[in-house]
Short mmCIF file of C-alpha atoms in Angstrom, two decimals:
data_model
loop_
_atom_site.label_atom_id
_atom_site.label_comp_id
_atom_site.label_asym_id
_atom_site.label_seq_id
_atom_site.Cartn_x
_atom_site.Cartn_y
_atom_site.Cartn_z
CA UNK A 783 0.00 0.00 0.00
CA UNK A 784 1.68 2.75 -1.47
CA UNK A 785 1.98 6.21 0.82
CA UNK A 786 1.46 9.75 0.10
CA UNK A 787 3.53 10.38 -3.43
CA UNK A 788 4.68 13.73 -4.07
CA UNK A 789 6.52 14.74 -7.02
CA UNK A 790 9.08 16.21 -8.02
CA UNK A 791 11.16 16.07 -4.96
CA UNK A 792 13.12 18.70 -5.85
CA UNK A 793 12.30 21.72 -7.93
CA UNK A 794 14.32 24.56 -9.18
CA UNK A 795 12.99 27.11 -11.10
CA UNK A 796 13.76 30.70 -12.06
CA UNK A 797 12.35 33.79 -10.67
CA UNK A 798 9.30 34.21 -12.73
CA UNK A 799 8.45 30.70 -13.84
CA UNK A 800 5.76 28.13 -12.89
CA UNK A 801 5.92 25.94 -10.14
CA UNK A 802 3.63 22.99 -10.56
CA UNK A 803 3.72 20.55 -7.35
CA UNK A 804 1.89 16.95 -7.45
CA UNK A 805 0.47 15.18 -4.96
CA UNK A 806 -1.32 11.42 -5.04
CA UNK A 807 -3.20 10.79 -1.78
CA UNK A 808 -2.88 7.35 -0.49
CA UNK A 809 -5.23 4.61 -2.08
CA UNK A 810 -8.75 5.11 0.16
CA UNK A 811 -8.12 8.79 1.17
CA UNK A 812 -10.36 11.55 -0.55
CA UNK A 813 -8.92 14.38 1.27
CA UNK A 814 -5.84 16.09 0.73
CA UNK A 815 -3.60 19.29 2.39
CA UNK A 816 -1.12 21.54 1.64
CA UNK A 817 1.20 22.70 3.72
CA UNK A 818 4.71 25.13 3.78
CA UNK A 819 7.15 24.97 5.73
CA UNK A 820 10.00 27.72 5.44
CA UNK A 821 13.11 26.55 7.51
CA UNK A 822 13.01 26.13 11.29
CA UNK A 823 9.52 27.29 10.97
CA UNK A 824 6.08 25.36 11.56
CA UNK A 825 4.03 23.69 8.86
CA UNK A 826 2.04 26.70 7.97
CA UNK A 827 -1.32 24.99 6.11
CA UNK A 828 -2.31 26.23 2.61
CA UNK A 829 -5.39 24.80 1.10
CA UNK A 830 -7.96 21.49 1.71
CA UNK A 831 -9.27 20.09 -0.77
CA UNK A 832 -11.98 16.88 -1.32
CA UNK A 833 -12.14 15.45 -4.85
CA UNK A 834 -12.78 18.21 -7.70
CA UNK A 835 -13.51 20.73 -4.76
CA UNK A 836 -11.60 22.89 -2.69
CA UNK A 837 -13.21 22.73 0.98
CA UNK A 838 -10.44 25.31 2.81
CA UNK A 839 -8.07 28.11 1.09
CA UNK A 840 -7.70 30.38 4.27
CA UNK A 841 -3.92 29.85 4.58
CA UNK A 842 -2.78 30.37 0.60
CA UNK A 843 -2.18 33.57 -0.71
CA UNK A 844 -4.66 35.06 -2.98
CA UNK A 845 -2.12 36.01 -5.91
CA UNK A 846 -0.13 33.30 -7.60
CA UNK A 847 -1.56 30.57 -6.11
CA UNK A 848 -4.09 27.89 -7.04
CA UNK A 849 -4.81 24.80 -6.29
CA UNK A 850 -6.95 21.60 -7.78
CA UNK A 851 -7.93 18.05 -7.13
CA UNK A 852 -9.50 16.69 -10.44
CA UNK A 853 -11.89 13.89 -10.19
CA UNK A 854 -8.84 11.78 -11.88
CA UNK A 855 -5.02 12.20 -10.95
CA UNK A 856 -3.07 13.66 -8.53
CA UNK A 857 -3.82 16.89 -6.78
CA UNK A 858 -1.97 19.98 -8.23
CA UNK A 859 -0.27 22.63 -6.52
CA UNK A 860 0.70 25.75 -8.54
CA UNK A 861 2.51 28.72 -8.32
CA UNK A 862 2.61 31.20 -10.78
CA UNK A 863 5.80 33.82 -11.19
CA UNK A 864 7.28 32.46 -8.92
CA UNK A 865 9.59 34.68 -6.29
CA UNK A 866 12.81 34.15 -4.03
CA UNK A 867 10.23 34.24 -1.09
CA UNK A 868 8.20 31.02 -2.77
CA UNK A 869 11.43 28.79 -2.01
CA UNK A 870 10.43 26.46 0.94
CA UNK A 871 9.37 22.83 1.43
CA UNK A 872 5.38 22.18 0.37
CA UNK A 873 4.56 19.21 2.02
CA UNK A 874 0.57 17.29 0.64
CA UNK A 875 -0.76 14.64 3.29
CA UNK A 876 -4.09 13.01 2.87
CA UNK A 877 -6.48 11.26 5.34
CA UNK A 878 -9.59 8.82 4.63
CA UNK A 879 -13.09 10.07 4.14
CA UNK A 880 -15.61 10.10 7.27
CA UNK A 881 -16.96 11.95 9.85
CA UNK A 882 -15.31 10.42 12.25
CA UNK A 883 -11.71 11.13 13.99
CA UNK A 884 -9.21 10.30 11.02
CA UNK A 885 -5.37 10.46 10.43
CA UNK A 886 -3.63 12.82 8.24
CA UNK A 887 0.06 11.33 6.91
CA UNK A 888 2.39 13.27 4.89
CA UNK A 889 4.21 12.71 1.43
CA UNK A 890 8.13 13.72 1.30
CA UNK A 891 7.67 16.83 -0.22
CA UNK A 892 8.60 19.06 -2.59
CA UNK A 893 11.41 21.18 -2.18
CA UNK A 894 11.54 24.33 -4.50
CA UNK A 895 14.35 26.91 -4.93
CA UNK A 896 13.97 30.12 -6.70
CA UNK A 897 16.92 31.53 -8.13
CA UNK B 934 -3.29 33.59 21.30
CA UNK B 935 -1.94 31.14 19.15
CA UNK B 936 -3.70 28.15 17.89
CA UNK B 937 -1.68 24.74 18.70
CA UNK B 938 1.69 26.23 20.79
CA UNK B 939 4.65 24.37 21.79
CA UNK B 940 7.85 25.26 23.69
CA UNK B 941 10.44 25.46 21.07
CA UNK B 942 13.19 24.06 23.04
CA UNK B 943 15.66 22.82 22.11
CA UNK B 944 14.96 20.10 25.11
CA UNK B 945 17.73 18.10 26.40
CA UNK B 946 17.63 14.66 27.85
CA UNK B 947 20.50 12.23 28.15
CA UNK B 948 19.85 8.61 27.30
CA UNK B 949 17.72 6.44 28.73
CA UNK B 950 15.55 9.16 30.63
CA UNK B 951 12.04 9.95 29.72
CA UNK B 952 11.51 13.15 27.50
CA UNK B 953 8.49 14.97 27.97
CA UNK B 954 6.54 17.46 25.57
CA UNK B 955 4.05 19.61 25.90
CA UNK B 956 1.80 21.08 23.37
CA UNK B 957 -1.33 23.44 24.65
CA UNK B 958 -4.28 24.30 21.92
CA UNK B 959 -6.93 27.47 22.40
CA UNK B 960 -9.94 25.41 21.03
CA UNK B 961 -12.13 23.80 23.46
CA UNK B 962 -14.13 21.97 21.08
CA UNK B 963 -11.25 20.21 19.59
CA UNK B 964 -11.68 16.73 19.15
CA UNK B 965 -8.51 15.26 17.30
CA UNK B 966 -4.69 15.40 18.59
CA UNK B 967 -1.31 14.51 17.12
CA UNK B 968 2.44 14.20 17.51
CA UNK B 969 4.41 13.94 14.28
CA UNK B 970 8.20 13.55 14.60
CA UNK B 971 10.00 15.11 11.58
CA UNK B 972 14.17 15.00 11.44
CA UNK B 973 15.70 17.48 9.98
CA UNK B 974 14.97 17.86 6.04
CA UNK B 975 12.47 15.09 6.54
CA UNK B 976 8.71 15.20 6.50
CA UNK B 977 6.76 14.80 8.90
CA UNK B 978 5.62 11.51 10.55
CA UNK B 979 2.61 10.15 12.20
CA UNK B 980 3.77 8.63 15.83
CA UNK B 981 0.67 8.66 18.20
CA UNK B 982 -3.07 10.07 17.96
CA UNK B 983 -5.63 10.35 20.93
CA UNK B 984 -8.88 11.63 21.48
CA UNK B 985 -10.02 10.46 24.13
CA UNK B 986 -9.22 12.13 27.82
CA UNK B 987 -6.41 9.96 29.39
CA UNK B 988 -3.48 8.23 28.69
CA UNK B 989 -2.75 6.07 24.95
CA UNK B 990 0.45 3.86 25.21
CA UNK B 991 2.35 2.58 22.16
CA UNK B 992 5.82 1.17 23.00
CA UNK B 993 8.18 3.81 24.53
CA UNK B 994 5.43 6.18 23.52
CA UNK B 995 2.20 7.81 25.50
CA UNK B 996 0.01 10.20 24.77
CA UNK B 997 -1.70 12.17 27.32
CA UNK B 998 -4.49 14.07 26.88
CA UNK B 999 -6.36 16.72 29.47
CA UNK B 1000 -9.41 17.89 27.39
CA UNK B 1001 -10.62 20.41 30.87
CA UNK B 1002 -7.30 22.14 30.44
CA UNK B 1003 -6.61 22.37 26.87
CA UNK B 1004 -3.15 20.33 26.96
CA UNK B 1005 -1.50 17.09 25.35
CA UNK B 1006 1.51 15.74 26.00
CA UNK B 1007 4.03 12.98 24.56
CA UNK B 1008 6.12 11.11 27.11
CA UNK B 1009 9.25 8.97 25.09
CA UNK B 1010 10.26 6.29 27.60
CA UNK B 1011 13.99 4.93 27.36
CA UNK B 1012 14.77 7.97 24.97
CA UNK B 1013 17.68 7.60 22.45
CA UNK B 1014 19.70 9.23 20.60
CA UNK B 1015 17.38 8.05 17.45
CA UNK B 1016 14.74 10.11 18.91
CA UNK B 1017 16.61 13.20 18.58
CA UNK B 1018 14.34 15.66 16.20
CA UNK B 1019 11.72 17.95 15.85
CA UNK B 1020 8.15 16.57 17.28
CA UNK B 1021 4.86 18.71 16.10
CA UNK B 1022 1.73 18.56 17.84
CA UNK B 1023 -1.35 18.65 15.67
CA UNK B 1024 -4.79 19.78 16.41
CA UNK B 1025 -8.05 19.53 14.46
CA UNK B 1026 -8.97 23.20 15.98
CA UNK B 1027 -13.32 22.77 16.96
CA UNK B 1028 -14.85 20.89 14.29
CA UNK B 1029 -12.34 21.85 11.38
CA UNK B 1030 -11.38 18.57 9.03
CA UNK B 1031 -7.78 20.57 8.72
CA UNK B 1032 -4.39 19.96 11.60
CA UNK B 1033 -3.42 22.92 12.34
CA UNK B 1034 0.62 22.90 13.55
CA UNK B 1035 2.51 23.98 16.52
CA UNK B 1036 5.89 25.11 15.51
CA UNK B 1037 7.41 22.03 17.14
CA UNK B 1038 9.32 21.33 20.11
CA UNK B 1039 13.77 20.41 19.48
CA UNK B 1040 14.76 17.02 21.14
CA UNK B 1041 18.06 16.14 22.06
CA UNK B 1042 19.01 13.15 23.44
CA UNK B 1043 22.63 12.99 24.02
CA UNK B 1044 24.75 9.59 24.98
#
C-alpha cells in the first residue's frame, strides 16, 4: 500500500516561472492538504481540498496561487511567477473520508528553490 | 493567542531518561490530537493520535491528553539518541477537518 507520493522532490525554477507541485493521496483517502514549511519554521497549512472541490483556502495567498484536485489524478499545486520568497518545502498529506476522527500522513515533499 | 503552541526548546535529555513534551491548543471543542516527529529535512511523521481524555500507550510512547485544560503531552520512555528531532503537535482546531501545527518542540538526546 503505497503512501502519500509527491513529485518532483526537488524543484528549481527561475524567478518568474511556474511551479507545478503533485500530490497522489494514499489509495482510500479523498482528502488532501497543503502545507509550507519555510526553515526552522512550523508547517504553515495552505489549502484542503476533497475530490474536484476545494473545501479550505484560508492559509494560501490570494495572488499566484491555485490549487486543484480533479476527479482523476493527482492533486496539483501551482505557483505562478514564482519569487525568491516562494522557495520552501510544500509538504501534501491526505487522510480517509468520514466523519469520524481520522489520520492525516504526509508525502516527502517538494522542495523548491527560486533563483 | 496562538492556535496549537509548543515550547520550542531545544529540550535536552540524556539517554535512557524519559523526555516529555508539551503542546497546549486554544480550542475547546477540539476533538482530534497529534504528535508527528520530523528530522531534519524530513517530513513529517505520524507517531501517536488520541482523542479520548487519558493516557494512549504505544511502546516507549504515551500520549496524554487533558481535554478540561486544553493540553497534550508525549512522554518517550527509554529515549535515544534516534529520537533526537523535531516533534509537532497537531490539532483539528473545533470541528475543522484541517491539523493545524505547533511550531514544534527540538529534542536532544545525548549519549
Amino acid at each position: 500500500n503505497a503512501g502519500v507520493m509527491q513529485n518532483p522532490r526537488h524543484l528549481v525554477r527561475r524567478r518568474g516561472q511556474e511551479a507545478r507541485l503533485r500530490c497522489s493521496p494514499m489509495k482510500g483517502h479523498s482528502h488532501v492538504y497543503w502545507y509550507r514549511q519555510l526553515p526552522e519554521e512550523g508547517l504553515k497549512f495552505m489549502v484542503y481540498l476533497q475530490k474536484e472541490n476545494i473545501i479550505d483556502e484560508s492559509g494560501m495567498p490570494k495572488e499566484r496561487f491555485s490549487a486543484e484536485f480533479p476527479k482523476e489524478g493527482p492533486s496539483i499545486l501551482r505557483i505562478q511567477q514564482v519569487v525568491r520568497g516562494d522557495s520552501a518545502a510544500y509538504f501534501c498529506a491526505s487522510s480517509p473520508p468520514g466523519e469520524g476522527n481520522t489520520e492525516a500522513f504526509f508525502g516527502q515533499g517538494t522542495r523548491l528553490t527560486v533563483v | 493567542q496562538k492556535e496549537v503552541e509548543q515550547n520550542s526548546g531545544p529540550l535536552s535529555v540524556p539517554e535512557g531518561a524519559i523526555a516529555s513534551l508539551n503542546c497546549t491548543y486554544s480550542d475547546r471543542g477540539s476533538q482530534s490530537f497529534f504528535w508527528y516527529r520530523q528530522y531534519s529535512g524530513k517530513s513529517p511523521e505520524l507517531i501517536m493520535f488520541i482523542y479520548s481524555n487519558g493516557d494512549k500507550e504505544d511502546g516507549r510512547f504515551t500520549a496524554q491528553l487533558n481535554k478540561a485544560s486544553q493540553y497534550v503531552s508525549l512522554l518517550i520512555r527509554d529515549s535515544q539518541p534516534s529520537d533526537s528531532a523535531t516533534y509537532l503537535c497537531a490539532v483539528r482546531i473545533g470541528g475543522s477537518y484541517i491539523p493545524t501545527f505547533g511550531r514544534g518542540t527540538s529534542l536532544i538526546v545525548h549519549p
